XYZ file of C-alpha atoms in Angstrom:
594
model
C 0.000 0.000 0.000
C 2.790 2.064 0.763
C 5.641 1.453 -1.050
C 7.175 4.683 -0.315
C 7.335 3.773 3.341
C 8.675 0.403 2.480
C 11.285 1.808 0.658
C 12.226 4.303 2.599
C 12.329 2.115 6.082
C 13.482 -1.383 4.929
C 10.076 -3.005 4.161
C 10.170 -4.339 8.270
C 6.309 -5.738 8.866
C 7.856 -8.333 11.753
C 8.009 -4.528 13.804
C 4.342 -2.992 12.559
C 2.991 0.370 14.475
C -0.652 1.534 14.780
C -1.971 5.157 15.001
C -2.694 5.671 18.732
C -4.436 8.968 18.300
C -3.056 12.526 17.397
C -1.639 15.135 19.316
C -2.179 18.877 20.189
C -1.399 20.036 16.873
C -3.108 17.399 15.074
C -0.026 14.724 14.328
C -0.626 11.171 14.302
C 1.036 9.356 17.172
C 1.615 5.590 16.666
C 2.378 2.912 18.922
C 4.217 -0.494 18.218
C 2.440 -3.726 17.640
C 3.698 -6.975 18.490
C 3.695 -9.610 15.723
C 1.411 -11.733 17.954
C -1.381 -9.160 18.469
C -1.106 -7.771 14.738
C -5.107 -7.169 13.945
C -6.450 -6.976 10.354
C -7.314 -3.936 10.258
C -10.336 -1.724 8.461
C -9.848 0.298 5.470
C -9.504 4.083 6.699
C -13.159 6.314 6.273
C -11.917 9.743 6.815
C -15.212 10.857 6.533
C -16.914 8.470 8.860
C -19.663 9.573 11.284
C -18.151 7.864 14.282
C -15.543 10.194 15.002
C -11.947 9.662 14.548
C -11.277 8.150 18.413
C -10.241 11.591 19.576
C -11.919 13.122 22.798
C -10.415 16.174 22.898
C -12.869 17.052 26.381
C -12.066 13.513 27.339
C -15.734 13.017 28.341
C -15.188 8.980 27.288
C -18.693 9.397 24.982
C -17.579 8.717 22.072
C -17.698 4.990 20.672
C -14.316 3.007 19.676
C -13.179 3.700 16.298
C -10.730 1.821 14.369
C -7.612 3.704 13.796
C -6.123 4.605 10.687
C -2.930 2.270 9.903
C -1.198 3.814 6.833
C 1.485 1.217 6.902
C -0.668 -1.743 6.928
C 0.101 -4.047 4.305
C -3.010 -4.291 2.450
C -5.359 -5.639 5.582
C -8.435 -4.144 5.565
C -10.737 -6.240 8.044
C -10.389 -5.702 11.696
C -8.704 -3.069 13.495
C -7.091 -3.230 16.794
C -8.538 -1.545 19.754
C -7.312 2.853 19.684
C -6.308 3.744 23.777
C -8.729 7.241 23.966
C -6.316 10.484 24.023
C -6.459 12.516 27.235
C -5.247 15.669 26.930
C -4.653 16.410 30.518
C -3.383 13.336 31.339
C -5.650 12.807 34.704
C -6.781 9.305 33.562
C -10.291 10.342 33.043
C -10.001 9.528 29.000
C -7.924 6.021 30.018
C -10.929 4.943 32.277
C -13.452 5.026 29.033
C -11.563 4.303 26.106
C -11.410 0.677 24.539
C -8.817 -1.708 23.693
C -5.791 -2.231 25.979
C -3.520 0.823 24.779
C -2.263 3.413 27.367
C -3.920 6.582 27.692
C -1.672 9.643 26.178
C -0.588 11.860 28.972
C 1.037 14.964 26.988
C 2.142 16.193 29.994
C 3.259 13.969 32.115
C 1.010 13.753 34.859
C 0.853 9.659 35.110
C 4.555 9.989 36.383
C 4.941 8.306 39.728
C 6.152 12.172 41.202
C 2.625 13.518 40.225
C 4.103 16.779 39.337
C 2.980 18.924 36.393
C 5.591 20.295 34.740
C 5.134 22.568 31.753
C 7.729 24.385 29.701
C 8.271 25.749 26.536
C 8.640 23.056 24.139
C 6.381 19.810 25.117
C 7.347 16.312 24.588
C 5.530 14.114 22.626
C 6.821 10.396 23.701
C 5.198 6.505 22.911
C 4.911 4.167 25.855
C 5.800 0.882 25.072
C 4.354 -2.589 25.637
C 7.483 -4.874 24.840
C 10.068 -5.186 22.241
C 12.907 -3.217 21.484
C 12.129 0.819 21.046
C 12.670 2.261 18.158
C 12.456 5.957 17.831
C 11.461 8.258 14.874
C 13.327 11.066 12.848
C 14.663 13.683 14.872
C 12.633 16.188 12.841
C 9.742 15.532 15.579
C 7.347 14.447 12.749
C 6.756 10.995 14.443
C 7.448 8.862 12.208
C 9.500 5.307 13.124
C 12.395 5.080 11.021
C 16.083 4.784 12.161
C 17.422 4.323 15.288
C 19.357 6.970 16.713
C 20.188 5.664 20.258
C 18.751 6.060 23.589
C 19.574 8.629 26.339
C 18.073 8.786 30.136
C 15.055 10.895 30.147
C 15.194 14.453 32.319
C 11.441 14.944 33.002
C 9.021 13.693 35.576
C 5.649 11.921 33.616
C 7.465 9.908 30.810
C 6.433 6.567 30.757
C 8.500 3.611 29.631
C 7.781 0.286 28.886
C 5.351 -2.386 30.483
C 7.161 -4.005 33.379
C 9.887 -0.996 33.653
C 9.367 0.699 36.465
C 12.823 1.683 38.251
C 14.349 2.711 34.647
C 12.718 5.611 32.581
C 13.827 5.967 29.195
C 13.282 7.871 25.905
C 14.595 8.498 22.402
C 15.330 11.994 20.964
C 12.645 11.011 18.302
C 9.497 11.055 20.425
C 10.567 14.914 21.122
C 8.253 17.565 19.491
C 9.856 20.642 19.999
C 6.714 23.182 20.072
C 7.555 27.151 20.491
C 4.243 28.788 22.516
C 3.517 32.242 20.591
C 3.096 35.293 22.543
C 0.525 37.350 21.300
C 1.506 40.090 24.041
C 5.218 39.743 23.401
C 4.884 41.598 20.417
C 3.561 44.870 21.996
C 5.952 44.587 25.244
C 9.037 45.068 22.426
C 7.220 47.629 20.340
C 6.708 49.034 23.879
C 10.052 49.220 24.900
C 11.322 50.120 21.511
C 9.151 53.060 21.600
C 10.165 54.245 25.271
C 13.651 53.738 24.367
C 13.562 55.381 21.084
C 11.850 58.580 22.915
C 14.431 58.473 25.368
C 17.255 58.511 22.887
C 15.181 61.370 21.031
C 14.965 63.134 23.503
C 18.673 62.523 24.715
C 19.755 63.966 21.386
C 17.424 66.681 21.390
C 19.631 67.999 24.466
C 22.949 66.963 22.755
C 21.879 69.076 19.976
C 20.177 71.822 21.948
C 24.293 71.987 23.964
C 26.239 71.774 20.604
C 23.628 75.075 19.236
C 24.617 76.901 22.618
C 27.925 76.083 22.404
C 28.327 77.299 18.525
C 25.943 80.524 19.400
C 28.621 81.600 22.454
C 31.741 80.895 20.234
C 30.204 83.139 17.006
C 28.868 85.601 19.879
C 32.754 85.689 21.308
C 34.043 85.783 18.063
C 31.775 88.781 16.852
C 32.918 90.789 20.113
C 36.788 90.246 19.775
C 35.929 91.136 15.927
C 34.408 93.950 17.146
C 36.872 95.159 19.261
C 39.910 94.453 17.329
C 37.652 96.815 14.638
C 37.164 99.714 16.932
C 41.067 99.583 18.013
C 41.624 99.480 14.373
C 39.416 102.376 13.859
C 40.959 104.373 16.599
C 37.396 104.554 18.269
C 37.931 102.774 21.308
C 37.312 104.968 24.483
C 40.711 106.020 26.316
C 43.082 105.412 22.807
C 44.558 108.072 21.205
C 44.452 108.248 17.644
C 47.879 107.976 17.267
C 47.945 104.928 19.294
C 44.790 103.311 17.939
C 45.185 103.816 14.440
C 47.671 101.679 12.093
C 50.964 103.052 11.585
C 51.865 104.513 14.814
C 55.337 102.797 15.118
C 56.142 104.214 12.332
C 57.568 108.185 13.001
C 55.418 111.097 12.153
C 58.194 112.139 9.404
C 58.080 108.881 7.364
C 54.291 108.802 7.197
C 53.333 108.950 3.370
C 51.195 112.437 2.686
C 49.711 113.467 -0.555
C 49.221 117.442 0.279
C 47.530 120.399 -2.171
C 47.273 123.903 -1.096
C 44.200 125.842 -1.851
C 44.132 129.506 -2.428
C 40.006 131.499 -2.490
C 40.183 134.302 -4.054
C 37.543 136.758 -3.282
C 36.770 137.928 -6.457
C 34.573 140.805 -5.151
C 35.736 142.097 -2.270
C 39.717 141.276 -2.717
C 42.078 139.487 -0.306
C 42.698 135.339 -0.165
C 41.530 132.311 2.075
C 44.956 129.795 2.105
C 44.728 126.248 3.033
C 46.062 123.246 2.980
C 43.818 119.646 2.233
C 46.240 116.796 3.791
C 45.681 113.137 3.118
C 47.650 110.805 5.101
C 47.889 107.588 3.224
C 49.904 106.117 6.038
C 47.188 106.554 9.134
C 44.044 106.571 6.619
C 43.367 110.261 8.085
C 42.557 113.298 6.137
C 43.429 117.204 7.364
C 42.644 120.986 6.104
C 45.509 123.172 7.523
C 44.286 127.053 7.818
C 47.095 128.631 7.119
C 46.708 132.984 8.401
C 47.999 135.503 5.511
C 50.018 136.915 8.175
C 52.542 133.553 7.636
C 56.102 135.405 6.845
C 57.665 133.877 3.620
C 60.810 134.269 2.022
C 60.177 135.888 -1.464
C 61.816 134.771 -4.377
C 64.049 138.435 -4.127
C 65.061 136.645 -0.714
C 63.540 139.488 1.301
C 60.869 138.397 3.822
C 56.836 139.026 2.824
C 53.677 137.415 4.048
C 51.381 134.847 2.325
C 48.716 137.413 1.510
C 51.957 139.108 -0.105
C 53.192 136.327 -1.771
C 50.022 135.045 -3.107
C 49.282 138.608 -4.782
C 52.845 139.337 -5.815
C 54.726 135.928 -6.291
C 51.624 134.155 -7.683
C 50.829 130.099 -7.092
C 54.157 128.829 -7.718
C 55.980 131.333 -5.711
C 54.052 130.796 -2.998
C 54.319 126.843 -3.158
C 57.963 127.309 -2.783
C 57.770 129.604 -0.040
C 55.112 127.326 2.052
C 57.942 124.344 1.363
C 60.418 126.267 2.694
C 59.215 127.502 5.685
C 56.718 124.189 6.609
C 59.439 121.811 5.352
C 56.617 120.007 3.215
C 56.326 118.757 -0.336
C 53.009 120.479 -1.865
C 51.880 118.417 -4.857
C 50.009 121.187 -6.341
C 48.271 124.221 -6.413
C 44.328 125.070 -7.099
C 42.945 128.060 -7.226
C 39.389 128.595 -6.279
C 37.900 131.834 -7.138
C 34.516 132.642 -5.415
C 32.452 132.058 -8.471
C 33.748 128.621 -8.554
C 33.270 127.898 -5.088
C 29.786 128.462 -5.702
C 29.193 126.379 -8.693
C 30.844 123.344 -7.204
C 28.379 123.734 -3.596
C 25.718 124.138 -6.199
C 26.921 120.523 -8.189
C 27.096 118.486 -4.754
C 23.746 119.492 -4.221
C 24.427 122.137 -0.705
C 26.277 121.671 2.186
C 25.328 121.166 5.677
C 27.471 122.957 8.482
C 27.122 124.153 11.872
C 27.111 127.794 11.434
C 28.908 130.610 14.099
C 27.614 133.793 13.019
C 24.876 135.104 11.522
C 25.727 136.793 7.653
C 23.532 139.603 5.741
C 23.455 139.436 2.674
C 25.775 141.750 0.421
C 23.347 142.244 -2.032
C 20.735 144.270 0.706
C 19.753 147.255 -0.362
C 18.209 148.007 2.953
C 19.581 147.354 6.678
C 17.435 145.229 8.786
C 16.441 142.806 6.273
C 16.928 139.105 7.221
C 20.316 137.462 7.133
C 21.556 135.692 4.345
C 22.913 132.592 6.490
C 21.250 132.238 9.554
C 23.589 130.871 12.949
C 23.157 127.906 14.372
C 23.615 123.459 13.858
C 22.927 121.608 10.771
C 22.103 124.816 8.579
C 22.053 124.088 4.632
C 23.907 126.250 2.751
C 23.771 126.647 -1.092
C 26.157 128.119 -3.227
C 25.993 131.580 -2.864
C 25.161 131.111 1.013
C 28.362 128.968 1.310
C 30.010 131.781 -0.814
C 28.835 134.653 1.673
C 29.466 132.130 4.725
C 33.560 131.753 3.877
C 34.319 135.425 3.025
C 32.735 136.989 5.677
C 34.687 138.724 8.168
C 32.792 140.647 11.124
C 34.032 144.195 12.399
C 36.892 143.802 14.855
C 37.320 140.028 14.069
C 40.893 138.326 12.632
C 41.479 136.566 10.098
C 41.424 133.259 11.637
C 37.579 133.332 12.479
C 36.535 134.261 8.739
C 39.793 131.038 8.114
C 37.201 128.680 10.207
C 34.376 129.340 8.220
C 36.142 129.154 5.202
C 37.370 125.468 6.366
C 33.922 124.392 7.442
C 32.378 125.214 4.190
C 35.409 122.733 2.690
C 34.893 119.820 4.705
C 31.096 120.487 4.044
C 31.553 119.976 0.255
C 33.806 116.733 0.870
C 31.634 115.212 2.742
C 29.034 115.791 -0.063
C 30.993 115.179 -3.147
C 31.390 111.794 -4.414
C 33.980 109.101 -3.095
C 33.874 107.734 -6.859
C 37.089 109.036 -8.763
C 35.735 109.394 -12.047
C 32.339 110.802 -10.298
C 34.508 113.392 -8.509
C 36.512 114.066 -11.777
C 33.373 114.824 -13.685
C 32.304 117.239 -11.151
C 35.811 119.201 -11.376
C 35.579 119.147 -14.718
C 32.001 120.330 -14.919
C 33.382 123.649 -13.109
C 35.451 124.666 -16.034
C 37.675 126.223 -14.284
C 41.713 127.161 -15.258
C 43.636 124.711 -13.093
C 47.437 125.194 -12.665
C 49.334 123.091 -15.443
C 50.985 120.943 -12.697
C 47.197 119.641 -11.038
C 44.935 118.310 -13.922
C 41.400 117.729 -13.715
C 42.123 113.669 -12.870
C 44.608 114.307 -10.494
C 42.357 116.615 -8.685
C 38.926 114.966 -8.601
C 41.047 111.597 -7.402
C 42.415 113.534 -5.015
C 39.241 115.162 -3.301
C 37.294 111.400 -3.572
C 39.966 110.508 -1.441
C 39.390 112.899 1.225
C 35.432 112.721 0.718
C 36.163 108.821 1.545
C 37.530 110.035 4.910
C 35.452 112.846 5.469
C 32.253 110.617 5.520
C 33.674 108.035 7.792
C 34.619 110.701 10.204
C 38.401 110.255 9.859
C 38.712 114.032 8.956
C 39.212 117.249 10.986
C 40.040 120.830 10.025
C 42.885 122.854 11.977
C 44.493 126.093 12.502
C 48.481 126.716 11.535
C 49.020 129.056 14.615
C 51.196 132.023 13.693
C 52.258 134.664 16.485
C 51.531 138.563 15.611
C 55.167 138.575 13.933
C 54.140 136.465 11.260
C 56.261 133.249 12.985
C 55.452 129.783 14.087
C 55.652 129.330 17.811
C 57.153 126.012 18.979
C 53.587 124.567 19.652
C 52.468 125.166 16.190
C 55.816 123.712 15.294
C 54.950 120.763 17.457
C 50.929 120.087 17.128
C 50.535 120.856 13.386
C 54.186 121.505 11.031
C 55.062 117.956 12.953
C 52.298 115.633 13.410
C 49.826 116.731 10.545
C 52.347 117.699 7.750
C 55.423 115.844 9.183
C 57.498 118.550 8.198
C 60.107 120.600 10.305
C 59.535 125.015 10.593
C 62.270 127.224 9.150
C 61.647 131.032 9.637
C 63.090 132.784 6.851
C 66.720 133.615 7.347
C 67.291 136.389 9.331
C 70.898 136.995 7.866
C 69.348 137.926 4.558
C 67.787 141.270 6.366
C 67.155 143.121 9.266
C 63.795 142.189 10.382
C 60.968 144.873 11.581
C 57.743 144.165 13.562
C 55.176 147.290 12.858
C 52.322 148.223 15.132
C 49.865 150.689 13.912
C 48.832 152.971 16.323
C 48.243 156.236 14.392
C 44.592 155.306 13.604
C 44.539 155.070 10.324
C 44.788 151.818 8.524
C 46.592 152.901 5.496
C 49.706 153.558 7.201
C 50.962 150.335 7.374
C 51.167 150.109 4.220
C 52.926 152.678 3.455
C 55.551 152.125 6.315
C 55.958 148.449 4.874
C 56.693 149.963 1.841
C 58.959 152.248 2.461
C 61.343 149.517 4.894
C 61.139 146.900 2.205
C 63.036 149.660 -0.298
C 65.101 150.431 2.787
C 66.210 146.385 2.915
C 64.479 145.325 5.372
C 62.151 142.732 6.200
C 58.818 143.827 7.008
C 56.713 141.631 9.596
C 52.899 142.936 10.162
C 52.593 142.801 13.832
C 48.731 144.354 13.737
C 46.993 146.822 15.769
C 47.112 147.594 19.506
C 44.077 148.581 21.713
C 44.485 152.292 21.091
C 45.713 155.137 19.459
C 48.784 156.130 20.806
C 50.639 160.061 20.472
C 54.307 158.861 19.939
C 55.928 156.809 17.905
C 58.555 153.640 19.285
C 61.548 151.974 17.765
C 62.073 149.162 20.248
C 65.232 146.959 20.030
C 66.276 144.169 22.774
C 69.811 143.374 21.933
C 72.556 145.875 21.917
C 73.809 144.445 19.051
C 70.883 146.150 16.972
C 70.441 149.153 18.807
C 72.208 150.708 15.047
C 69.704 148.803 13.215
C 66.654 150.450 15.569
C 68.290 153.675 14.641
C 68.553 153.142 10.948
C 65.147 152.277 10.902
C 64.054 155.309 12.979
C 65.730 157.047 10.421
C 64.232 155.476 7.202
C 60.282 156.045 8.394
C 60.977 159.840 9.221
C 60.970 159.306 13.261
C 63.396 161.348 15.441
C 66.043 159.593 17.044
C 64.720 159.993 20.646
C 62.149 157.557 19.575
C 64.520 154.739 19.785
C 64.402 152.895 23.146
C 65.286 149.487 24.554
C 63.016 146.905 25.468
C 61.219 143.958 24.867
C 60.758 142.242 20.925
C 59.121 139.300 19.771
C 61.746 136.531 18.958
C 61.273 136.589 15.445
C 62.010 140.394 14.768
C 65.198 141.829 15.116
C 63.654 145.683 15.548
C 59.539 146.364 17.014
C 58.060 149.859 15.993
C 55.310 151.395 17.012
C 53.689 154.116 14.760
C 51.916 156.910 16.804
C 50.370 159.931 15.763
C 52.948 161.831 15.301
C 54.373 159.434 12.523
C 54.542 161.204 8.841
C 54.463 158.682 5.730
C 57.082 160.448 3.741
C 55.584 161.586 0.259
C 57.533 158.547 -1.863
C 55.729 156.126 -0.329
């Protein structure tokens, strides 16, 4: 019937085994037969009414039925008696079932210990009623089929053969190794793999939150020493000089690299000059306008000793650019000349100026007096051409030159800080002027120039200052110090006092014409004339005042060339840079020649 079986296990029907029942899981479980008791047995009915033998409730209702033998060898009459299957093992089944076969106790409950004993993979074992035990694959399918040996049994409730009962045995074949699913297992991992996953999230999240915190203090350090380092760069850190904040300050005052221009307003309609010097330091990135008073003395290209107001009437630009040279110990680039037309024109092409204005100014063109100011005083006024114009010429009753030189420099840094810091922007806006430029400063170099300084200007890296000059027309040793040194790194020279006998001249006699004339007449008498201004008041006698004996002739030969009698010449005190003071009073007479 089965030749497959025969093959497969030798053909052995001395040995034959009948299906005892099935187990848990529905596999057949068969039991050895004894030649002797071999039973013809009854062709299989799967489908019969009676049952199949199993009492899964083991209630013992059920009538006998035949088992299924599906290694008989063709019998198909009677069928040996099928031992009922009890589950639990508790006999109940064994009491009810038929035939002689031995209940199936699945877990070991028959055992003489009585103990119940249930783990994790259940064995499925054969008791045997004589003959040697043969075991089935170890695959747990329970089938019989080669013998793999013996080996004591570990468990309480396995059974071993009839008439055994101090040795318990089994074979590795009657094990069914079953692995109990737990549905709740499932959900306890997911469970934990959730929690832990949060708890790792949420570990990271912190990681990440310290790493941000970290990076935002280093960038926030980093921006601050930036910062810092920026401001000492810039020279704007509170306490720092500029000269010790700004680059270049190991480096002396007289090496610094300058690019200097001097700039000379005429005023074409009332007369008289505005001088002035527009300083860029390439060396400290700073930018300066030196006022420079027409009362400066100069050495003349006749080497006799004349003023800047002098020099710029008589001598011209280039005259004059020597003489500032020699006496500031600078190298002037150029010249431009900047006529009051012009001036106006080129506050009119930046588009005004805003300054901080110190005076109110009329305007020249009133035909009536109390009409409103031209230029009113006071911060952040806008000024347009001709206001600018008015602003930088004007000169109040009583006042000195260096108050209208201020307002003539604030009206200059006022246009750089409004004209272009584009070169060829601030070359078209020279050039729109039109104006005559000397041959030696083109209209390039110039509008290069001034975008340069409007650079500075803007950023606040530009101031305006006066060249101080003392009432004889020479640099003190402060001005020498604060401005000829550290702005235009040059060294003062007064003209040479060798070349001529030098006079100071006061004018007391009231009227303002008669210095002048005096000046005139000692510059044809070979000396060098020094304006020393006006005193308080009027005074009836004339001076000659000289401090060394050594030019008490010179006082007199001066007495004698301006018409004064010799009494007039006295000793006392003289400014350092005069050899001979004198005093015109009243009584002074400008001779006819002059």
């Amino acid at each position: 019937m089965n030749d497959r079986y025969d093959a497969g296990y030798g053909g052995d029907h001395d040995n034959q085994y009948e299906l005892v029942g099935y187990d848990e899981y529905g596999r057949p479980v068969y039991q050895q037969v004894p030649p002797q008791q071999q039973q013809p047995q009854q062709q299989y009915d799967p489908y019969a009414q009676q049952g199949y033998g199993y009492d899964p409730y083991a209630t013992g209702t059920q009538s006998p039925v035949p088992p299924y033998d599906p290694y008989a060898a063709g019998d198909t009459g009677q069928q040996a008696p099928t031992p009922s299957y009890d589950p639990y093992g508790d006999g109940s089944g064994a009491g009810q079932g038929t035939g002689p076969g031995t209940a199936y106790d699945p877990y070991g409950q028959a055992a003489a210990s009585g103990r119940r004993q249930r783990v994790t993979e259940q064995t499925a074992y054969i008791p045997q009623q004589g003959g040697p035990t043969e075991e089935a694959p170890q695959t747990g399918r329970g089938y019989p089929g080669q013998d793999t040996g013996t080996r004591p049994a570990h468990g309480d409730g396995v059974q071993a053969g009839a008439g055994d009962d101090d040795e318990r045995q089994y074979h590795t074949a009657q094990f069914a190794f079953v692995e109990e699913p737990d549905g709740d297992s499932e959900d306890v991992i997911d469970w934990l793999n959730f929690t832990e996953n949060r708890t790792e999230r949420r570990e990271e999240a912190k990681r990440r939150a310290r790493s941000r915190l970290v990076a935002l203090v280093v960038v926030l350090a980093l921006v601050a020493v930036g910062g810092v380092g920026w401001l000492w760069y810039a020279g704007k850190l509170p306490g720092l000089s500029d000269s010790e904040s700004k680059k270049g300050t190991t480096i002396a005052a007289s090496a610094q690299n300058r690019d200097v221009i001097v700039v000379h307003l005429h005023n074409t309609a009332k007369g008289g000059t505005s001088t002035a010097l527009l300083v860029d330091n390439t060396t400290t990135d700073r930018g300066t306008t030196v006022l420079i008073p027409n009362s400066l003395n100069l050495t003349a290209d006749d080497g006799t000793t004349t003023t800047l107001a002098k020099s710029v009437d008589d001598d011209g630009s280039s005259g004059t650019l020597d003489a500032l040279d020699t006496v500031l110990g600078t190298d002037i680039e150029g010249t431009w000349r900047l006529d009051t037309p012009y001036l106006q024109n080129l506050v009119d092409l930046v588009g005004n100026i805003d300054i901080d204005t110190d005076t109110a100014v009329p305007d020249p063109a009133a035909k009536k007096k109390g009409q409103a100011p031209l230029v009113s005083k006071g911060k952040d006024q806008t000024l347009s051409g001709k206001m600018a114009v008015a602003y930088a010429t004007y000169r109040a009753a009583g006042e000195s030159q260096d108050a209208q030189l201020e307002r003539f420099g604030q009206v200059m840094q006022g246009v750089l800080r409004k004209l272009s810091s584009d070169p060829t922007a601030a070359t078209t806006t020279v050039q729109t002027l039109a104006q005559i430029l000397d041959p030696s400063l083109t209209d390039k170099d110039l509008g290069t120039f001034l975008a340069k300084l409007a650079d500075l200007a803007k950023g606040g890296d530009y101031r305006t200052t006066l060249l101080p000059v003392q009432q004889d027309g020479t640099l003190s040793a402060a001005a020498s110090a604060s401005v000829v040194k550290d702005v235009l790194g040059g060294k003062a020279k007064s003209p040479d006092k060798d070349a001529a006998v030098s006079v100071s001249v006061q004018n007391a006699t009231g009227t303002k014409d008669n210095t002048e004339k005096a000046r005139v007449v000692l510059l044809n008498g070979g000396f060098t004339f020094l304006d020393g201004g006006t005193p308080s008041g009027p005074q009836a006698t004339s001076k000659v005042v000289y401090a060394d004996a050594a030019d008490k002739a010179n006082a007199a030969e001066v007495a004698k060339t301006l018409g004064l009698p010799a009494g007039a010449v006295t000793k006392g005190t003289v400014a350092s840079s005069a050899d001979v003071a004198v005093i015109l009073g009243r009584d002074y007479k400008p001779s006819s020649g002059s």
